Amino acid sequence: MHRRWSWLIAILIVSIPNALHAAQASVLVDGTVVQRTWDVPFETIGNFVSIDLGMDGTEELVVGNGAGHAPSIAILREDGSRLNTFVPFAHNEMHGTNLVVGDVDGDGALEIVVANAYGSDPLVRVLSTFGELEQEFYAYAETFRGGVNLAVGDIDGDGVDDIVTAAGLSGGPHVRVFRNDGRLITDAFVFDTSDRSGVGVATLDVNHDGRRELMVTHFGKSTPEARLVSFTENGVALHEPFPTYAPRYVYGTSVFPVDDVHVAIAPNGHGGPHIRMFSAQGEVVKDWFAYEADVRDRVLISASSLNHIVTARATPVLVSRLDRHIRVDLSEQHLYAYQDGVRLIDFPISAARRPWKTPTGEFSIMRKLPIHTYRWFDRAGNLLYNLPNVEYNLEFTPHIYIHYAYWHNNFGRPMSHGCVNAPYDGIKWLYEWANVGTPVVVTQ
């Protein structure tokens, strides 16, 4: 039987322009590092797997796009040159493509299992290595938009790889195990049910009994710890979690398989490229910095042993600022709301048009008015406009508000005399979510 693999999926939540069509990676073999350039149709990698797709003794690279690019999977030779490219989802699903590789139907050939990252529905697809659709199913409620992290491995001991899904950012710690056609085998909540940081997941076979266990981590803002999870005939065993980094690091971690009894764990950004390899019991067996110590990108890993490791840099999973805050980008005419490092919502706005200005800088919500009337007078006291009964008003500096604008639908272009005009659905959500004191950052 061929080697079984499980791979954690990267989730990227920022848009990056598609320009260079190449990405950089490092290969570490027995202490020697070789730099590689990958020919991919996107500038930034979302995730990747190094695996022998053709089962001919030569490894290929399966590389998925990051957020901000149309969904794409590139199949590369080991040297980084491209063999094939295909599209796993609709072109407008620009959230990042998560993927794992395994023999999930037991036919002796490998399949590519894909899901969208944060921002899209939890649809899981099973593709041939040529990109042909074989199966698809929803791993969670169709309304869930936190993304799906993936792993593969034989959990129930029947000799066939199962599909393991883990709820992504903003989701509960819900891990589910499926057959390739979407039939549920088992599931578990692997951390406290109130946790909303999402789960990173990989599989390993600690007992060498053909039934794989899971190693899980907190994917978003939370304590840096990992936990072994065992599925047995008697139920689910949640082993005691062990620390992976200093407690002050709270940006989430990714876990990657190395062999049957080891995993690699890396920060999800903003913490230095510090890779640590652990036994299933939490003992550190190897650690090093994959890049210069001041690098703050996320590090992705694909390893076939403790001494053969491929790494690539990716955009951090979370934004660096972790508090609840609002960002208004005047250059984009767009508003973003964040909490715990996760972008919760974004929508187009209309800020000031010339010669008026929307003030820039950092402010905070001063007061919330469910209904407000806006009047503007010239210096002679003549009424220039009167806009009564405006809903959902958030004042963030004297006389300047984020508010609904029922008198136009031209959002995305400057329109106002200084306030931030917003569409109804967006401002309604923002008004209910924001508190007095919530920071508002306005950038040019």
GROMACS .gro file of C-alpha atoms in nm, residues 51-199:
model
  149
   51ILE     CA    1   0.396   1.402  -0.322
   52ASP     CA    2   0.448   1.132  -0.584
   53LEU     CA    3   0.127   1.186  -0.782
   54GLY     CA    4   0.209   0.932  -1.051
   55MET     CA    5   0.343   0.682  -0.796
   56ASP     CA    6   0.650   0.638  -1.017
   57GLY     CA    7   0.916   0.729  -0.761
   58THR     CA    8   0.933   1.098  -0.858
   59GLU     CA    9   0.763   1.360  -0.646
   60GLU     CA   10   0.553   1.638  -0.791
   61LEU     CA   11   0.424   1.957  -0.631
   62VAL     CA   12   0.053   2.033  -0.604
   63VAL     CA   13   0.020   2.406  -0.537
   64GLY     CA   14  -0.296   2.603  -0.461
   65ASN     CA   15  -0.355   2.976  -0.496
   66GLY     CA   16  -0.392   3.226  -0.217
   67ALA     CA   17  -0.674   3.473  -0.166
   68GLY     CA   18  -0.721   3.748  -0.420
   69HIS     CA   19  -0.663   3.516  -0.716
   70ALA     CA   20  -0.905   3.311  -0.920
   71PRO     CA   21  -0.902   2.951  -0.793
   72SER     CA   22  -0.622   2.753  -0.950
   73ILE     CA   23  -0.419   2.440  -0.884
   74ALA     CA   24  -0.079   2.404  -1.047
   75ILE     CA   25   0.098   2.069  -1.085
   76LEU     CA   26   0.475   2.120  -1.093
   77ARG     CA   27   0.782   1.908  -1.143
   78GLU     CA   28   1.016   1.883  -0.849
   79ASP     CA   29   1.234   2.157  -1.002
   80GLY     CA   30   0.937   2.398  -1.006
   81SER     CA   31   0.852   2.385  -1.377
   82ARG     CA   32   0.484   2.352  -1.456
   83LEU     CA   33   0.315   2.036  -1.583
   84ASN     CA   34  -0.052   2.131  -1.565
   85THR     CA   35  -0.301   2.382  -1.429
   86PHE     CA   36  -0.673   2.347  -1.364
   87VAL     CA   37  -0.953   2.540  -1.195
   88PRO     CA   38  -1.127   2.368  -0.901
   89PHE     CA   39  -1.403   2.623  -0.836
   90ALA     CA   40  -1.587   2.908  -1.006
   91HIS     CA   41  -1.359   3.194  -1.115
   92ASN     CA   42  -1.518   3.439  -0.869
   93GLU     CA   43  -1.429   3.223  -0.566
   94MET     CA   44  -1.116   3.425  -0.488
   95HIS     CA   45  -1.072   3.315  -0.127
   96GLY     CA   46  -0.784   3.074  -0.160
   97THR     CA   47  -0.794   2.705  -0.247
   98ASN     CA   48  -0.727   2.447   0.026
   99LEU     CA   49  -0.609   2.103  -0.085
  100VAL     CA   50  -0.485   1.763   0.028
  101VAL     CA   51  -0.386   1.451  -0.166
  102GLY     CA   52  -0.472   1.087  -0.093
  103ASP     CA   53  -0.632   0.771  -0.228
  104VAL     CA   54  -0.980   0.839  -0.095
  105ASP     CA   55  -1.168   0.584  -0.307
  106GLY     CA   56  -0.931   0.290  -0.264
  107ASP     CA   57  -0.861   0.240  -0.634
  108GLY     CA   58  -0.483   0.268  -0.598
  109ALA     CA   59  -0.463   0.612  -0.761
  110LEU     CA   60  -0.437   0.943  -0.581
  111GLU     CA   61  -0.706   1.209  -0.573
  112ILE     CA   62  -0.686   1.580  -0.492
  113VAL     CA   63  -0.937   1.696  -0.230
  114VAL     CA   64  -1.013   2.068  -0.236
  115ALA     CA   65  -1.214   2.322  -0.037
  116ASN     CA   66  -1.235   2.699  -0.029
  117ALA     CA   67  -1.061   2.897   0.243
  118TYR     CA   68  -1.211   3.165   0.466
  119GLY     CA   69  -1.495   3.359   0.305
  120SER     CA   70  -1.674   3.090   0.105
  121ASP     CA   71  -1.913   2.801   0.162
  122PRO     CA   72  -1.787   2.466   0.299
  123LEU     CA   73  -1.804   2.273  -0.028
  124VAL     CA   74  -1.551   1.989  -0.053
  125ARG     CA   75  -1.464   1.847  -0.394
  126VAL     CA   76  -1.275   1.531  -0.487
  127LEU     CA   77  -1.082   1.567  -0.814
  128SER     CA   78  -0.867   1.339  -1.022
  129THR     CA   79  -0.504   1.444  -1.061
  130PHE     CA   80  -0.611   1.591  -1.397
  131GLY     CA   81  -0.874   1.812  -1.233
  132GLU     CA   82  -1.183   1.606  -1.321
  133LEU     CA   83  -1.465   1.624  -1.065
  134GLU     CA   84  -1.536   1.288  -0.900
  135GLN     CA   85  -1.736   1.374  -0.586
  136GLU     CA   86  -1.852   1.679  -0.390
  137PHE     CA   87  -2.031   1.745  -0.061
  138TYR     CA   88  -2.077   2.009   0.208
  139ALA     CA   89  -1.869   1.947   0.519
  140TYR     CA   90  -2.071   2.189   0.737
  141ALA     CA   91  -2.386   2.399   0.709
  142GLU     CA   92  -2.394   2.572   0.372
  143THR     CA   93  -2.416   2.911   0.544
  144PHE     CA   94  -2.077   2.866   0.716
  145ARG     CA   95  -1.812   3.097   0.569
  146GLY     CA   96  -1.507   3.019   0.782
  147GLY     CA   97  -1.333   2.795   0.531
  148VAL     CA   98  -1.251   2.426   0.558
  149ASN     CA   99  -0.910   2.289   0.656
  150LEU     CA  100  -0.836   1.940   0.528
  151ALA     CA  101  -0.638   1.625   0.595
  152VAL     CA  102  -0.651   1.267   0.465
  153GLY     CA  103  -0.580   0.935   0.630
  154ASP     CA  104  -0.735   0.602   0.716
  155ILE     CA  105  -0.921   0.684   1.037
  156ASP     CA  106  -1.149   0.379   1.058
  157GLY     CA  107  -0.890   0.116   0.961
  158ASP     CA  108  -1.059  -0.012   0.645
  159GLY     CA  109  -0.752   0.042   0.426
  160VAL     CA  110  -0.889   0.349   0.243
  161ASP     CA  111  -0.798   0.711   0.308
  162ASP     CA  112  -1.077   0.912   0.467
  163ILE     CA  113  -1.132   1.287   0.428
  164VAL     CA  114  -1.084   1.486   0.747
  165THR     CA  115  -1.233   1.835   0.765
  166ALA     CA  116  -1.178   2.100   1.030
  167ALA     CA  117  -1.380   2.419   1.060
  168GLY     CA  118  -1.171   2.723   0.971
  169LEU     CA  119  -1.152   3.074   1.116
  170SER     CA  120  -1.461   3.179   1.316
  171GLY     CA  121  -1.583   2.819   1.333
  172GLY     CA  122  -1.614   2.597   1.637
  173PRO     CA  123  -1.350   2.326   1.695
  174HIS     CA  124  -1.549   2.075   1.491
  175VAL     CA  125  -1.358   1.800   1.311
  176ARG     CA  126  -1.548   1.559   1.086
  177VAL     CA  127  -1.438   1.244   0.903
  178PHE     CA  128  -1.600   1.148   0.570
  179ARG     CA  129  -1.585   0.885   0.302
  180ASN     CA  130  -1.505   1.019  -0.044
  181ASP     CA  131  -1.876   1.052  -0.131
  182GLY     CA  132  -1.958   1.264   0.174
  183ARG     CA  133  -2.092   0.993   0.404
  184LEU     CA  134  -2.004   1.088   0.762
  185ILE     CA  135  -1.792   0.835   0.952
  186THR     CA  136  -1.737   1.017   1.281
  187ASP     CA  137  -1.680   1.362   1.426
  188ALA     CA  138  -1.561   1.538   1.740
  189PHE     CA  139  -1.518   1.877   1.902
  190VAL     CA  140  -1.145   1.878   1.971
  191PHE     CA  141  -1.120   2.188   2.191
  192ASP     CA  142  -1.364   2.378   2.411
  193THR     CA  143  -1.687   2.421   2.216
  194SER     CA  144  -1.678   2.799   2.272
  195ASP     CA  145  -1.346   2.830   2.085
  196ARG     CA  146  -1.383   3.014   1.753
  197SER     CA  147  -1.021   3.017   1.637
  198GLY     CA  148  -1.065   2.735   1.386
  199VAL     CA  149  -0.868   2.412   1.379
   0.00000   0.00000   0.00000
